[in-house]
Coordinates of C-alpha atoms in Angstrom, one line a residue:
M29 CA 120.7 87.7 158.4
L30 CA 116.9 87.3 157.6
R31 CA 116.8 90.8 156.4
R32 CA 119.9 90.5 154.2
L33 CA 118.4 87.1 152.7
A34 CA 114.9 88.8 152.1
I35 CA 116.5 91.8 150.7
A36 CA 118.9 89.4 148.3
L37 CA 115.8 87.4 147.3
L38 CA 113.6 90.2 146.7
A39 CA 115.9 92.6 145.0
P40 CA 115.6 91.0 141.3
S41 CA 111.4 91.4 141.9
F42 CA 112.0 94.9 142.5
V43 CA 113.9 95.3 139.3
L44 CA 111.4 93.3 137.2
V45 CA 108.4 95.4 138.5
A46 CA 110.4 98.7 137.9
A47 CA 111.6 97.5 134.5
P48 CA 108.5 98.3 132.7
A49 CA 108.3 101.7 133.6
Y50 CA 112.0 102.3 133.2
A51 CA 111.9 100.7 129.5
A52 CA 108.7 102.1 128.2
P53 CA 107.7 100.7 124.9
P54 CA 107.9 102.8 121.6
T55 CA 104.9 104.4 120.4
T56 CA 103.9 103.0 117.0
T57 CA 101.5 104.1 114.6
T58 CA 100.4 102.7 111.2
T59 CA 98.2 104.6 108.9
T60 CA 96.9 102.9 105.6
T61 CA 94.9 104.6 102.6
K62 CA 93.4 103.0 99.9
G63 CA 92.2 104.3 96.6
A64 CA 93.4 107.7 96.8
T65 CA 93.3 110.1 94.1
E66 CA 95.7 113.1 93.4
T67 CA 95.9 115.2 90.5
F68 CA 98.7 118.0 90.3
V69 CA 100.8 119.5 87.6
D70 CA 104.4 118.7 87.2
V71 CA 107.3 117.6 85.2
L72 CA 107.5 113.7 84.3
W73 CA 110.0 112.0 86.7
A74 CA 113.2 111.5 84.5
C75 CA 117.1 111.2 84.9
G76 CA 119.1 114.3 84.5
D77 CA 118.1 118.0 84.1
T78 CA 114.2 118.5 84.3
E79 CA 114.3 122.5 84.6
N80 CA 113.0 123.0 81.1
A81 CA 111.2 119.8 80.8
P82 CA 107.4 120.1 79.6
L83 CA 104.7 120.3 82.3
Y84 CA 102.0 117.5 82.5
T85 CA 98.9 117.1 84.4
I86 CA 99.5 114.1 86.5
T87 CA 96.8 112.2 88.1
T88 CA 97.3 109.3 90.5
R89 CA 95.3 106.6 92.2
G90 CA 96.7 104.2 94.7
N91 CA 97.3 102.8 98.0
S92 CA 99.7 103.8 100.7
V93 CA 100.9 102.8 104.0
V94 CA 103.1 105.0 106.7
H95 CA 104.6 103.3 109.6
E96 CA 106.2 105.3 112.3
T97 CA 108.0 104.3 115.5
V98 CA 108.8 106.9 118.2
F99 CA 111.0 105.7 121.2
P100 CA 111.1 107.1 124.5
D101 CA 114.6 108.3 124.1
G102 CA 113.6 110.5 121.3
R103 CA 114.6 108.1 118.2
V104 CA 112.4 108.2 115.3
H105 CA 111.8 105.5 112.5
T106 CA 109.5 106.2 109.8
M107 CA 108.8 104.1 106.5
F108 CA 106.3 104.6 103.9
K109 CA 105.2 103.0 100.7
D110 CA 102.8 104.3 97.8
Q111 CA 101.7 102.3 94.7
G112 CA 99.2 102.7 92.2
R113 CA 98.4 103.8 88.4
F114 CA 98.9 107.1 87.1
S115 CA 98.0 109.2 83.7
A116 CA 100.0 112.1 82.7
V117 CA 98.4 114.6 80.0
P118 CA 100.5 117.3 78.5
F119 CA 99.6 120.5 80.3
R120 CA 100.4 123.0 77.4
D121 CA 101.5 121.2 74.4
A122 CA 99.1 118.9 73.0
N123 CA 101.7 117.4 70.4
L124 CA 103.3 115.7 73.3
P125 CA 102.2 112.1 74.3
S126 CA 100.3 111.4 77.2
Y127 CA 101.4 108.4 79.4
S128 CA 99.8 105.8 81.6
G129 CA 101.5 103.4 83.8
R130 CA 102.4 102.2 87.4
F131 CA 104.4 103.8 90.1
T132 CA 105.8 102.6 93.3
I133 CA 107.4 105.0 95.7
H134 CA 109.1 103.8 99.1
G135 CA 111.1 105.6 101.7
N136 CA 112.3 105.6 105.0
F137 CA 113.8 107.9 107.8
N138 CA 115.7 107.4 110.9
E139 CA 116.5 110.0 113.6
K140 CA 118.3 110.0 116.7
K141 CA 120.2 112.7 118.7
K142 CA 122.5 114.4 116.3
T143 CA 122.2 112.1 113.3
S144 CA 119.6 111.1 110.8
N145 CA 119.4 109.1 107.5
G146 CA 116.7 108.7 104.9
T147 CA 116.2 106.6 101.6
F148 CA 113.6 107.5 99.0
M149 CA 113.3 105.4 95.9
I150 CA 110.4 106.0 93.0
S151 CA 109.9 103.4 90.1
I152 CA 107.8 104.2 87.0
R153 CA 106.9 102.3 84.2
A154 CA 104.5 103.9 81.6
K155 CA 103.6 103.7 77.8
G156 CA 103.2 106.6 75.8
S157 CA 100.3 107.4 73.3
D158 CA 102.8 107.5 70.6
G159 CA 104.2 104.1 71.6
S160 CA 107.1 105.3 73.7
T161 CA 107.9 104.1 76.9
L162 CA 109.1 105.6 80.1
R163 CA 110.9 103.9 82.8
V164 CA 112.6 105.5 85.5
H165 CA 114.3 104.0 88.6
H166 CA 115.5 107.0 91.3
T167 CA 117.1 106.2 94.4
E168 CA 118.4 109.1 96.8
H169 CA 120.0 108.2 100.2
T170 CA 120.9 111.1 102.8
N171 CA 122.4 111.1 106.1
T172 CA 123.4 114.0 108.6
R173 CA 126.3 113.3 110.4
P174 CA 126.9 114.5 114.3
N175 CA 128.9 117.5 113.3
G176 CA 125.9 118.6 110.9
T177 CA 127.3 117.7 107.6
I178 CA 125.3 116.1 105.1
N179 CA 126.0 113.2 102.7
E180 CA 123.9 112.6 99.8
R181 CA 124.0 109.8 96.9
L182 CA 122.0 109.9 94.2
R183 CA 121.3 107.2 91.3
C184 CA 118.8 107.3 88.7
R185 CA 118.6 104.9 85.7

């Protein structure tokens, strides 16, 4: 009788002691970068067809943060955000306007077993050397279903 009582009283303690090993916490990392500069050649971000758009030398300077959580069961959650200023100078055609302004890029990604989803957003506001303005907000959402099919939604304004 005492043995049963002792087991009944101590059993919850064994569960509490074993729980941390069984339910291991996720691994979380955060990486912050300040004042990073990058220069590359590309088309200016725009809605619609950019296949024949003129090339620009784009220089960005900004801050970023990347946060990632990996769970013991294989799930992953990643979030990133970049913000800063940019300048864009025509790569070949000096008759085109140069631009300078601000950008924000934000995204997240989630993955578990057979599904994943992610959202990517970019916002740009700039003023051209000819007085024009450049304003773009692009949002893209993608998810992969358990059967492997992919669903995408794009919105640009």
